[in-house]
Amino acid sequence: MTQSLIRTEIDFEADGKHHGFLQLPHSVHRSAYGWIPVPIVMIKNGPGPTALLMSGNHGDEYEGQIALTKLCRELDAGDISGRIIIMTMANYPAAAAGLRTSPIDQGNLNRTFPGNPLGTPTEAIADYVENVLMPMCDYFFDFHSGGSSLLYPGTFMRGPGHTPEEHERLMALQRAFDAPYAWVFTGGGGPTTTARTAMGAAGRKGATTIMTELGGGGTVSRQILAQTERGIRRMLHAIGMLPAYRPDAANGTRELNVAGSVYAYDAGVFEPLREPGEAVASGDEIAAIHHPDEPWRAPTFVCSPYDGIALAKRFQGRVERGDCLYQIANDAKETNQ
Ligand SMILES: [Zn+2]
């Protein structure tokens, strides 16, 4: 049983559409008895599965925040079967600041699970999500984008499934979300995982869980936002929670395994030589790092050690040693579509 100090304004057992805040006590100079308002919406209509839909886990990732905000306003209880819990700004301080991490405690929520009920604000949110919300859930969908530093095409993410039944549920969600790409993890997850991500937390609590990477660069792609809104409704329909929805024809998804990331070993200005989705061969020069502080100096070229395609690329121009420039992916070895 969690010792969480977070108080909720929602009765999770009440039918109908409810909204309010998780009140996270936060006593500071300007507000001695104050609380951090983490917004939450719950829509329940009779029996059926429970799904937790989250955005704002990282605060500078926006397609999910917009899509879930619109969903909160557009769905009525009569539209659904079961219970949908929506957190639009899961790490509220980070999302309110438009930052990946919380400006209060520097916490990266997606590296903080299982959290600590008596810890920092980010740790307390992680504990509440893992130990109060996730035990109620059959499904957990965590909508990320690339954030300020990375840019992805519309990408669905899933693990391999730990039982044939879980695998089929994950495949049904992948087909329903119908993103151009699926990044398939080849291991991890499940009830014994020690992963500090929200996806890891959901696995520990037995929920079927998926993630996304939907654009990035700290901005919003209209095309990927449209993919996101369509994909969310299609997934809810696929799990029986949006029975009257009529999905259109699927476009199909290219399944990928990530081969690895390519890093800068030199500081300077990053010239990308590949765009997301473009082919990469091992040994190809995929980035040039220029040195405008020593303009007579030759650029540093960065080669890919992997074959495949550029899945994500760094968004910002300035780089330092250790920054990720690209994530390279291959077609999945076993496709199950
Ligand atoms: Zn993220």
mmCIF file of C-alpha atoms in Angstrom, residues 37-276:
data_model
loop_
_atom_site.group_PDB
_atom_site.id
_atom_site.type_symbol
_atom_site.label_atom_id
_atom_site.label_comp_id
_atom_site.label_asym_id
_atom_site.label_seq_id
_atom_site.Cartn_x
_atom_site.Cartn_y
_atom_site.Cartn_z
ATOM 1 C CA PRO A 37 -2.051 20.604 -9.577
ATOM 2 C CA VAL A 38 -1.553 17.536 -11.768
ATOM 3 C CA PRO A 39 -4.623 17.473 -14.070
ATOM 4 C CA ILE A 40 -6.568 14.230 -14.361
ATOM 5 C CA VAL A 41 -9.718 13.177 -16.224
ATOM 6 C CA MET A 42 -11.629 9.946 -15.685
ATOM 7 C CA ILE A 43 -14.432 8.698 -17.926
ATOM 8 C CA LYS A 44 -16.258 5.554 -16.857
ATOM 9 C CA ASN A 45 -19.214 3.734 -18.303
ATOM 10 C CA GLY A 46 -20.055 0.354 -16.844
ATOM 11 C CA PRO A 47 -17.933 -2.785 -17.044
ATOM 12 C CA GLY A 48 -14.959 -3.108 -19.345
ATOM 13 C CA PRO A 49 -11.224 -2.619 -19.289
ATOM 14 C CA THR A 50 -9.387 0.279 -17.671
ATOM 15 C CA ALA A 51 -6.859 2.207 -19.758
ATOM 16 C CA LEU A 52 -4.478 4.900 -18.495
ATOM 17 C CA LEU A 53 -3.468 7.349 -21.229
ATOM 18 C CA MET A 54 -0.514 9.612 -20.384
ATOM 19 C CA SER A 55 1.273 12.556 -21.956
ATOM 20 C CA GLY A 56 3.575 15.144 -20.425
ATOM 21 C CA ASN A 57 5.748 12.436 -18.884
ATOM 22 C CA HIS A 58 8.421 14.555 -20.539
ATOM 23 C CA GLY A 59 7.166 18.126 -20.520
ATOM 24 C CA ASP A 60 8.532 19.236 -23.902
ATOM 25 C CA GLU A 61 6.689 16.608 -25.980
ATOM 26 C CA TYR A 62 3.453 17.975 -27.340
ATOM 27 C CA GLU A 63 1.550 15.799 -29.826
ATOM 28 C CA GLY A 64 0.312 13.574 -26.999
ATOM 29 C CA GLN A 65 -0.585 16.543 -24.804
ATOM 30 C CA ILE A 66 -2.738 18.063 -27.557
ATOM 31 C CA ALA A 67 -4.327 14.777 -28.648
ATOM 32 C CA LEU A 68 -5.251 13.783 -25.086
ATOM 33 C CA THR A 69 -6.538 17.273 -24.262
ATOM 34 C CA LYS A 70 -8.843 17.097 -27.295
ATOM 35 C CA LEU A 71 -9.885 13.557 -26.318
ATOM 36 C CA CYS A 72 -10.845 14.741 -22.810
ATOM 37 C CA ARG A 73 -13.151 17.359 -24.294
ATOM 38 C CA GLU A 74 -14.594 15.216 -27.087
ATOM 39 C CA LEU A 75 -15.357 11.918 -25.327
ATOM 40 C CA ASP A 76 -18.486 11.490 -23.265
ATOM 41 C CA ALA A 77 -19.178 8.597 -20.951
ATOM 42 C CA GLY A 78 -21.772 7.229 -23.378
ATOM 43 C CA ASP A 79 -19.087 6.861 -26.039
ATOM 44 C CA ILE A 80 -17.018 4.349 -24.095
ATOM 45 C CA SER A 81 -17.168 0.968 -22.401
ATOM 46 C CA GLY A 82 -15.027 0.620 -19.283
ATOM 47 C CA ARG A 83 -12.853 3.298 -17.738
ATOM 48 C CA ILE A 84 -10.381 5.730 -19.300
ATOM 49 C CA ILE A 85 -8.015 7.677 -17.047
ATOM 50 C CA ILE A 86 -6.167 10.512 -18.771
ATOM 51 C CA MET A 87 -3.132 12.423 -17.484
ATOM 52 C CA THR A 88 -2.280 15.187 -19.948
ATOM 53 C CA MET A 89 0.641 16.709 -17.980
ATOM 54 C CA ALA A 90 1.919 13.775 -15.942
ATOM 55 C CA ASN A 91 5.033 15.571 -14.698
ATOM 56 C CA TYR A 92 3.098 18.812 -14.330
ATOM 57 C CA PRO A 93 6.010 21.077 -13.277
ATOM 58 C CA ALA A 94 8.048 19.923 -16.296
ATOM 59 C CA ALA A 95 5.110 20.246 -18.707
ATOM 60 C CA ALA A 96 4.114 23.684 -17.375
ATOM 61 C CA ALA A 97 7.674 24.850 -17.992
ATOM 62 C CA GLY A 98 7.926 23.159 -21.413
ATOM 63 C CA LEU A 99 10.939 21.181 -20.187
ATOM 64 C CA ARG A 100 11.886 17.509 -20.319
ATOM 65 C CA THR A 101 12.625 17.486 -16.596
ATOM 66 C CA SER A 102 11.037 19.175 -13.600
ATOM 67 C CA PRO A 103 12.411 22.621 -12.769
ATOM 68 C CA ILE A 104 11.627 21.915 -9.099
ATOM 69 C CA ASP A 105 13.808 18.844 -8.561
ATOM 70 C CA GLN A 106 15.384 18.241 -12.017
ATOM 71 C CA GLY A 107 13.469 14.950 -12.024
ATOM 72 C CA ASN A 108 13.074 12.999 -15.267
ATOM 73 C CA LEU A 109 9.789 11.209 -14.550
ATOM 74 C CA ASN A 110 10.530 8.480 -17.084
ATOM 75 C CA ARG A 111 13.740 7.580 -15.196
ATOM 76 C CA THR A 112 12.160 7.764 -11.724
ATOM 77 C CA PHE A 113 9.778 4.793 -11.398
ATOM 78 C CA PRO A 114 8.919 3.193 -9.005
ATOM 79 C CA GLY A 115 9.394 6.560 -7.289
ATOM 80 C CA ASN A 116 9.039 7.366 -3.625
ATOM 81 C CA PRO A 117 5.811 8.483 -1.931
ATOM 82 C CA LEU A 118 7.742 10.740 0.458
ATOM 83 C CA GLY A 119 10.394 11.891 -2.014
ATOM 84 C CA THR A 120 10.685 14.834 -4.384
ATOM 85 C CA PRO A 121 7.657 15.928 -6.464
ATOM 86 C CA THR A 122 8.798 13.839 -9.444
ATOM 87 C CA GLU A 123 9.357 10.792 -7.204
ATOM 88 C CA ALA A 124 5.935 11.254 -5.577
ATOM 89 C CA ILE A 125 4.211 11.422 -8.985
ATOM 90 C CA ALA A 126 6.014 8.259 -10.125
ATOM 91 C CA ASP A 127 4.938 6.431 -6.964
ATOM 92 C CA TYR A 128 1.310 7.517 -7.376
ATOM 93 C CA VAL A 129 1.190 6.443 -11.014
ATOM 94 C CA GLU A 130 2.859 3.068 -10.348
ATOM 95 C CA ASN A 131 1.233 2.160 -7.055
ATOM 96 C CA VAL A 132 -2.212 3.829 -7.178
ATOM 97 C CA LEU A 133 -3.179 4.177 -10.844
ATOM 98 C CA MET A 134 -1.448 1.301 -12.607
ATOM 99 C CA PRO A 135 -2.857 -1.465 -10.382
ATOM 100 C CA MET A 136 -6.300 -0.413 -11.683
ATOM 101 C CA CYS A 137 -5.210 -0.657 -15.311
ATOM 102 C CA ASP A 138 -5.452 -3.309 -17.998
ATOM 103 C CA TYR A 139 -3.767 -1.012 -20.538
ATOM 104 C CA PHE A 140 -1.244 1.808 -20.331
ATOM 105 C CA PHE A 141 -0.441 4.091 -23.293
ATOM 106 C CA ASP A 142 2.435 6.574 -22.831
ATOM 107 C CA PHE A 143 2.617 9.220 -25.569
ATOM 108 C CA HIS A 144 6.113 10.614 -26.062
ATOM 109 C CA SER A 145 7.700 12.676 -28.812
ATOM 110 C CA GLY A 146 11.399 13.258 -29.353
ATOM 111 C CA GLY A 147 11.506 16.264 -27.029
ATOM 112 C CA SER A 148 13.658 19.302 -27.584
ATOM 113 C CA SER A 149 16.747 17.367 -28.671
ATOM 114 C CA LEU A 150 15.414 14.644 -31.025
ATOM 115 C CA LEU A 151 13.120 14.314 -34.025
ATOM 116 C CA TYR A 152 11.250 11.082 -34.855
ATOM 117 C CA PRO A 153 8.752 10.138 -37.538
ATOM 118 C CA GLY A 154 5.432 8.795 -36.206
ATOM 119 C CA THR A 155 6.634 5.745 -34.272
ATOM 120 C CA PHE A 156 4.752 3.199 -32.166
ATOM 121 C CA MET A 157 6.781 1.287 -29.544
ATOM 122 C CA ARG A 158 6.149 -2.065 -27.955
ATOM 123 C CA GLY A 159 7.890 -4.956 -26.279
ATOM 124 C CA PRO A 160 7.769 -8.562 -27.429
ATOM 125 C CA GLY A 161 4.887 -9.712 -25.212
ATOM 126 C CA HIS A 162 5.537 -12.215 -22.435
ATOM 127 C CA THR A 163 2.669 -14.576 -23.243
ATOM 128 C CA PRO A 164 1.022 -15.392 -26.576
ATOM 129 C CA GLU A 165 -2.058 -13.507 -25.375
ATOM 130 C CA GLU A 166 -0.064 -10.390 -24.461
ATOM 131 C CA HIS A 167 1.766 -10.575 -27.775
ATOM 132 C CA GLU A 168 -1.528 -10.631 -29.656
ATOM 133 C CA ARG A 169 -2.861 -7.683 -27.618
ATOM 134 C CA LEU A 170 0.293 -5.702 -28.465
ATOM 135 C CA MET A 171 0.022 -6.586 -32.153
ATOM 136 C CA ALA A 172 -3.631 -5.523 -32.180
ATOM 137 C CA LEU A 173 -2.625 -2.158 -30.669
ATOM 138 C CA GLN A 174 0.218 -1.761 -33.181
ATOM 139 C CA ARG A 175 -2.093 -2.498 -36.116
ATOM 140 C CA ALA A 176 -4.675 -0.111 -34.694
ATOM 141 C CA PHE A 177 -2.288 2.788 -34.056
ATOM 142 C CA ASP A 178 -1.096 2.347 -37.644
ATOM 143 C CA ALA A 179 1.981 4.584 -37.350
ATOM 144 C CA PRO A 180 4.465 4.586 -40.235
ATOM 145 C CA TYR A 181 7.021 2.847 -37.978
ATOM 146 C CA ALA A 182 7.021 0.515 -34.983
ATOM 147 C CA TRP A 183 10.104 0.300 -32.789
ATOM 148 C CA VAL A 184 9.969 -3.217 -31.363
ATOM 149 C CA PHE A 185 12.019 -3.992 -28.261
ATOM 150 C CA THR A 186 13.494 -7.471 -28.397
ATOM 151 C CA GLY A 187 13.460 -8.028 -24.623
ATOM 152 C CA GLY A 188 12.711 -6.440 -21.263
ATOM 153 C CA GLY A 189 9.389 -5.486 -19.729
ATOM 154 C CA GLY A 190 7.068 -7.893 -17.976
ATOM 155 C CA PRO A 191 6.416 -8.397 -14.275
ATOM 156 C CA THR A 192 10.068 -8.768 -13.236
ATOM 157 C CA THR A 193 11.476 -5.714 -15.012
ATOM 158 C CA THR A 194 13.454 -3.192 -12.969
ATOM 159 C CA ALA A 195 13.141 -0.516 -15.679
ATOM 160 C CA ARG A 196 12.656 2.962 -14.255
ATOM 161 C CA THR A 197 10.330 4.007 -17.083
ATOM 162 C CA ALA A 198 6.549 4.304 -16.964
ATOM 163 C CA MET A 199 6.417 1.389 -19.401
ATOM 164 C CA GLY A 200 8.469 -0.649 -16.908
ATOM 165 C CA ALA A 201 6.107 0.354 -14.117
ATOM 166 C CA ALA A 202 3.093 -0.782 -16.124
ATOM 167 C CA GLY A 203 4.787 -4.108 -16.841
ATOM 168 C CA ARG A 204 5.363 -4.663 -13.114
ATOM 169 C CA LYS A 205 1.653 -4.094 -12.487
ATOM 170 C CA GLY A 206 0.550 -6.444 -15.245
ATOM 171 C CA ALA A 207 -0.836 -3.883 -17.687
ATOM 172 C CA THR A 208 -0.457 -4.252 -21.448
ATOM 173 C CA THR A 209 1.668 -1.261 -22.323
ATOM 174 C CA ILE A 210 2.789 0.657 -25.390
ATOM 175 C CA MET A 211 4.668 3.890 -26.010
ATOM 176 C CA THR A 212 5.134 6.252 -28.917
ATOM 177 C CA GLU A 213 7.695 8.673 -30.315
ATOM 178 C CA LEU A 214 5.744 11.269 -32.276
ATOM 179 C CA GLY A 215 7.838 14.017 -33.835
ATOM 180 C CA GLY A 216 9.860 16.211 -31.529
ATOM 181 C CA GLY A 217 12.112 19.237 -31.572
ATOM 182 C CA GLY A 218 9.942 20.895 -28.924
ATOM 183 C CA THR A 219 7.337 21.724 -31.572
ATOM 184 C CA VAL A 220 4.160 20.195 -33.032
ATOM 185 C CA SER A 221 3.816 18.427 -36.379
ATOM 186 C CA ARG A 222 0.298 18.745 -37.857
ATOM 187 C CA GLN A 223 0.746 15.496 -39.778
ATOM 188 C CA ILE A 224 1.947 13.523 -36.756
ATOM 189 C CA LEU A 225 -0.702 15.085 -34.500
ATOM 190 C CA ALA A 226 -3.345 13.825 -36.963
ATOM 191 C CA GLN A 227 -1.727 10.356 -36.900
ATOM 192 C CA THR A 228 -1.810 10.491 -33.088
ATOM 193 C CA GLU A 229 -5.471 11.468 -32.783
ATOM 194 C CA ARG A 230 -6.523 8.807 -35.282
ATOM 195 C CA GLY A 231 -4.301 6.191 -33.664
ATOM 196 C CA ILE A 232 -5.653 6.781 -30.163
ATOM 197 C CA ARG A 233 -9.260 6.296 -31.276
ATOM 198 C CA ARG A 234 -8.353 3.248 -33.301
ATOM 199 C CA MET A 235 -6.565 1.702 -30.290
ATOM 200 C CA LEU A 236 -9.491 2.401 -27.953
ATOM 201 C CA HIS A 237 -11.793 0.797 -30.512
ATOM 202 C CA ALA A 238 -9.484 -2.219 -30.871
ATOM 203 C CA ILE A 239 -9.667 -2.948 -27.138
ATOM 204 C CA GLY A 240 -13.449 -2.614 -27.096
ATOM 205 C CA MET A 241 -13.614 0.737 -25.329
ATOM 206 C CA LEU A 242 -14.936 2.885 -28.207
ATOM 207 C CA PRO A 243 -17.547 0.559 -29.688
ATOM 208 C CA ALA A 244 -19.298 2.928 -32.124
ATOM 209 C CA TYR A 245 -16.068 4.158 -33.754
ATOM 210 C CA ARG A 246 -15.567 2.979 -37.315
ATOM 211 C CA PRO A 247 -11.859 2.731 -38.177
ATOM 212 C CA ASP A 248 -10.785 3.510 -41.723
ATOM 213 C CA ALA A 249 -8.407 1.292 -43.713
ATOM 214 C CA ALA A 250 -4.937 0.791 -42.256
ATOM 215 C CA ASN A 251 -1.843 2.160 -44.007
ATOM 216 C CA GLY A 252 0.547 -0.427 -42.548
ATOM 217 C CA THR A 253 3.520 -0.167 -40.231
ATOM 218 C CA ARG A 254 7.219 -0.919 -40.848
ATOM 219 C CA GLU A 255 8.603 -2.837 -37.855
ATOM 220 C CA LEU A 256 12.103 -1.911 -36.739
ATOM 221 C CA ASN A 257 14.622 -3.013 -34.143
ATOM 222 C CA VAL A 258 16.997 -0.296 -32.973
ATOM 223 C CA ALA A 259 20.631 -1.113 -33.818
ATOM 224 C CA GLY A 260 22.113 1.663 -31.691
ATOM 225 C CA SER A 261 22.781 5.355 -31.308
ATOM 226 C CA VAL A 262 25.507 7.435 -32.922
ATOM 227 C CA TYR A 263 27.187 10.033 -30.729
ATOM 228 C CA ALA A 264 29.238 13.186 -31.126
ATOM 229 C CA TYR A 265 32.799 12.942 -29.885
ATOM 230 C CA ASP A 266 33.542 16.563 -30.669
ATOM 231 C CA ALA A 267 31.801 19.852 -29.896
ATOM 232 C CA GLY A 268 30.607 22.172 -32.628
ATOM 233 C CA VAL A 269 27.694 22.664 -35.005
ATOM 234 C CA PHE A 270 25.951 19.529 -36.270
ATOM 235 C CA GLU A 271 25.239 19.262 -40.002
ATOM 236 C CA PRO A 272 22.924 16.259 -40.496
ATOM 237 C CA LEU A 273 23.714 14.235 -43.605
ATOM 238 C CA ARG A 274 20.647 11.963 -43.215
ATOM 239 C CA GLU A 275 17.009 12.718 -42.471
ATOM 240 C CA PRO A 276 14.731 10.377 -40.475
#
